[in-house]
Structures are given as structure tokens and as C-alpha cells.
Amino acid sequence: EKGISKVGDDITGEFKAIVNYGVIGLIQYDLGEISVEDLSAETVSGMYDGKISFVKNVMLDKNHDYGEAWREMSQESFVDLILMKLMRIRQILQNDGKTTISEGIDSNYVDIINYAVFALILIAEKKQN
């Protein structure tokens, strides 16, 4: 909003962090009570790669179904959607993980990751042009 960042974190780095945090969230969701610290680096790396592959396939399927509507969206729109999904996750957690009609926590993480990836694609394309 201020146009200048004194911290030095750029928007691209922030969207990359959102992707990584989303993948970590998916892994932790699958693990449940098991602590990530109890797993080997190889195991966690394999889980990370598996989640990235899954999320990419979901993105490609949704892109097929909806077309590339995301290309018309702004960074602000992606941020709003990500914040909305985070609020939804928070509501689900406050409801002990129960949902009545909406998607679960994992689906919300997948959407968050995909919104961040869409933003990164648009940023990269803008830099190339």
C-alpha cells in the first residue's frame, strides 16, 4: 500500500514463501499429530515433491475447466483470495476441522498455492515483456 518496502522483501519472494508455506501446511495436515522433526530429510523432501506434483495437477485440471481466467486478475485479487482462504482455514480449525458444505483444509491450501503460482507466472511474464 505504501509503494516502498523498507524491509526489502519483494513481492515475488512473498508469493514464493506462500507456495512453500502452503506445501508445508498440506504436509502437516497429512501427518496429523506426527511431528515433521521426527522425519528424515529424504522423507520430507519426497512428501514436498509429491504435494507439488499433486497441486500442479489440480492447477492444470482447473485451468482446463475454467480457462485462463486468472490471467485477467491483479496481484491484489490474488492476495484477497489467499486471505479469504486463510480465514476459511481458520474457521474450519475453530470448528475442530468439521465442515458442512465447504471444502476441507487441504483444498484451501491447494487453492492458496495455486493463487500464489498464478501471481508468480504473471510477475515473470511481465518481467519478460
Tab-separated table of C-alpha atoms in Angstrom:
chain	number	residue	atom	x	y	z
A	1	GLU	CA	0.000	0.000	0.000
A	2	LYS	CA	2.865	2.395	0.727
A	3	GLY	CA	4.675	1.670	-2.552
A	4	ILE	CA	8.089	1.353	-0.887
A	5	SER	CA	9.317	-1.506	1.273
A	6	LYS	CA	11.886	-0.718	3.950
A	7	VAL	CA	12.309	-4.397	4.805
A	8	GLY	CA	13.457	-5.376	1.332
A	9	ASP	CA	11.122	-8.329	0.776
A	10	ASP	CA	9.910	-8.253	-2.785
A	11	ILE	CA	6.510	-9.427	-3.946
A	12	THR	CA	7.962	-12.370	-5.862
A	13	GLY	CA	9.690	-13.644	-2.735
A	14	GLU	CA	6.499	-13.300	-0.741
A	15	PHE	CA	4.462	-15.320	-3.251
A	16	LYS	CA	7.210	-17.989	-3.293
A	17	ALA	CA	7.022	-18.123	0.501
A	18	ILE	CA	3.254	-18.568	0.306
A	19	VAL	CA	3.750	-21.546	-2.018
A	20	ASN	CA	6.226	-23.116	0.405
A	21	TYR	CA	4.098	-22.449	3.477
A	22	GLY	CA	1.092	-23.920	1.676
A	23	VAL	CA	3.007	-27.102	0.869
A	24	ILE	CA	4.203	-27.318	4.469
A	25	GLY	CA	0.593	-26.888	5.590
A	26	LEU	CA	-0.507	-29.761	3.342
A	27	ILE	CA	2.258	-31.990	4.687
A	28	GLN	CA	1.402	-31.162	8.297
A	29	TYR	CA	-2.282	-31.745	7.554
A	30	ASP	CA	-1.474	-35.245	6.273
A	31	LEU	CA	0.836	-36.015	9.188
A	32	GLY	CA	-1.705	-35.057	11.817
A	33	GLU	CA	-0.074	-35.489	15.204
A	34	ILE	CA	3.284	-36.683	13.849
A	35	SER	CA	5.947	-34.010	14.068
A	36	VAL	CA	7.890	-33.104	10.936
A	37	GLU	CA	11.026	-33.061	13.091
A	38	ASP	CA	10.618	-36.821	13.575
A	39	LEU	CA	11.016	-37.488	9.840
A	40	SER	CA	14.168	-37.789	7.779
A	41	ALA	CA	15.091	-35.057	5.312
A	42	GLU	CA	14.595	-37.542	2.472
A	43	THR	CA	11.087	-38.382	3.642
A	44	VAL	CA	10.092	-34.730	3.953
A	45	SER	CA	11.651	-33.942	0.570
A	46	GLY	CA	9.652	-36.746	-1.044
A	47	MET	CA	6.468	-35.536	0.617
A	48	TYR	CA	7.180	-31.985	-0.572
A	49	ASP	CA	7.719	-33.134	-4.164
A	50	GLY	CA	4.561	-35.234	-4.012
A	51	LYS	CA	2.477	-32.284	-2.833
A	52	ILE	CA	3.930	-30.003	-5.508
A	53	SER	CA	3.060	-32.595	-8.158
A	54	PHE	CA	-0.475	-33.007	-6.790
A	55	VAL	CA	-1.085	-29.247	-6.608
A	56	LYS	CA	0.255	-28.789	-10.140
A	57	ASN	CA	-2.130	-31.438	-11.465
A	58	VAL	CA	-5.059	-29.770	-9.704
A	59	MET	CA	-3.990	-26.442	-11.195
A	60	LEU	CA	-3.818	-27.898	-14.698
A	61	ASP	CA	-7.236	-29.560	-14.308
A	62	LYS	CA	-8.858	-26.365	-13.028
A	63	ASN	CA	-7.131	-24.340	-15.719
A	64	HIS	CA	-8.624	-26.703	-18.287
A	65	ASP	CA	-12.097	-26.382	-16.774
A	66	TYR	CA	-12.079	-22.621	-16.171
A	67	GLY	CA	-9.758	-21.449	-18.897
A	68	GLU	CA	-7.109	-18.937	-18.030
A	69	ALA	CA	-9.410	-16.507	-16.251
A	70	TRP	CA	-6.663	-15.909	-13.682
A	71	ARG	CA	-4.650	-14.070	-16.335
A	72	GLU	CA	-7.090	-11.166	-16.051
A	73	MET	CA	-6.646	-10.897	-12.291
A	74	SER	CA	-4.431	-8.472	-10.381
A	75	GLN	CA	-1.938	-9.217	-7.631
A	76	GLU	CA	-4.350	-7.580	-5.223
A	77	SER	CA	-7.049	-10.046	-6.255
A	78	PHE	CA	-4.753	-12.993	-5.611
A	79	VAL	CA	-3.863	-11.588	-2.199
A	80	ASP	CA	-7.555	-11.120	-1.364
A	81	LEU	CA	-8.329	-14.697	-2.401
A	82	ILE	CA	-5.396	-16.039	-0.388
A	83	LEU	CA	-6.533	-14.099	2.685
A	84	MET	CA	-10.080	-15.383	2.210
A	85	LYS	CA	-8.810	-18.978	2.071
A	86	LEU	CA	-6.693	-18.418	5.192
A	87	MET	CA	-9.736	-17.111	7.032
A	88	ARG	CA	-11.679	-20.161	5.885
A	89	ILE	CA	-8.951	-22.473	7.201
A	90	ARG	CA	-9.074	-20.626	10.500
A	91	GLN	CA	-12.852	-21.086	10.689
A	92	ILE	CA	-12.536	-24.805	9.953
A	93	LEU	CA	-9.871	-25.189	12.654
A	94	GLN	CA	-12.073	-23.340	15.146
A	95	ASN	CA	-14.809	-25.818	14.257
A	96	ASP	CA	-12.490	-28.755	15.094
A	97	GLY	CA	-11.869	-29.453	11.412
A	98	LYS	CA	-15.525	-30.076	10.610
A	99	THR	CA	-17.210	-28.621	7.551
A	100	THR	CA	-20.787	-28.977	6.457
A	101	ILE	CA	-20.788	-27.953	2.814
A	102	SER	CA	-17.409	-26.422	2.027
A	103	GLU	CA	-14.102	-27.909	1.001
A	104	GLY	CA	-11.695	-29.007	3.683
A	105	ILE	CA	-8.462	-27.508	4.906
A	106	ASP	CA	-6.378	-29.346	2.315
A	107	SER	CA	-8.406	-27.976	-0.601
A	108	ASN	CA	-7.988	-24.464	0.743
A	109	TYR	CA	-4.214	-24.939	0.943
A	110	VAL	CA	-4.199	-26.173	-2.657
A	111	ASP	CA	-6.090	-23.064	-3.751
A	112	ILE	CA	-3.715	-20.792	-1.824
A	113	ILE	CA	-0.711	-22.382	-3.510
A	114	ASN	CA	-2.290	-22.108	-6.934
A	115	TYR	CA	-3.212	-18.433	-6.472
A	116	ALA	CA	0.393	-17.717	-5.483
A	117	VAL	CA	1.690	-19.650	-8.516
A	118	PHE	CA	-0.632	-17.709	-10.819
A	119	ALA	CA	0.693	-14.450	-9.371
A	120	LEU	CA	4.287	-15.648	-9.881
A	121	ILE	CA	3.564	-16.569	-13.500
A	122	LEU	CA	2.110	-13.135	-14.200
A	123	ILE	CA	5.054	-11.426	-12.487
A	124	ALA	CA	7.531	-13.461	-14.555
A	125	GLU	CA	5.688	-12.749	-17.795
A	126	LYS	CA	5.568	-9.041	-17.020
A	127	LYS	CA	9.340	-9.005	-16.430
A	128	GLN	CA	9.919	-10.777	-19.764
A	129	ASN	CA	7.864	-8.258	-21.741
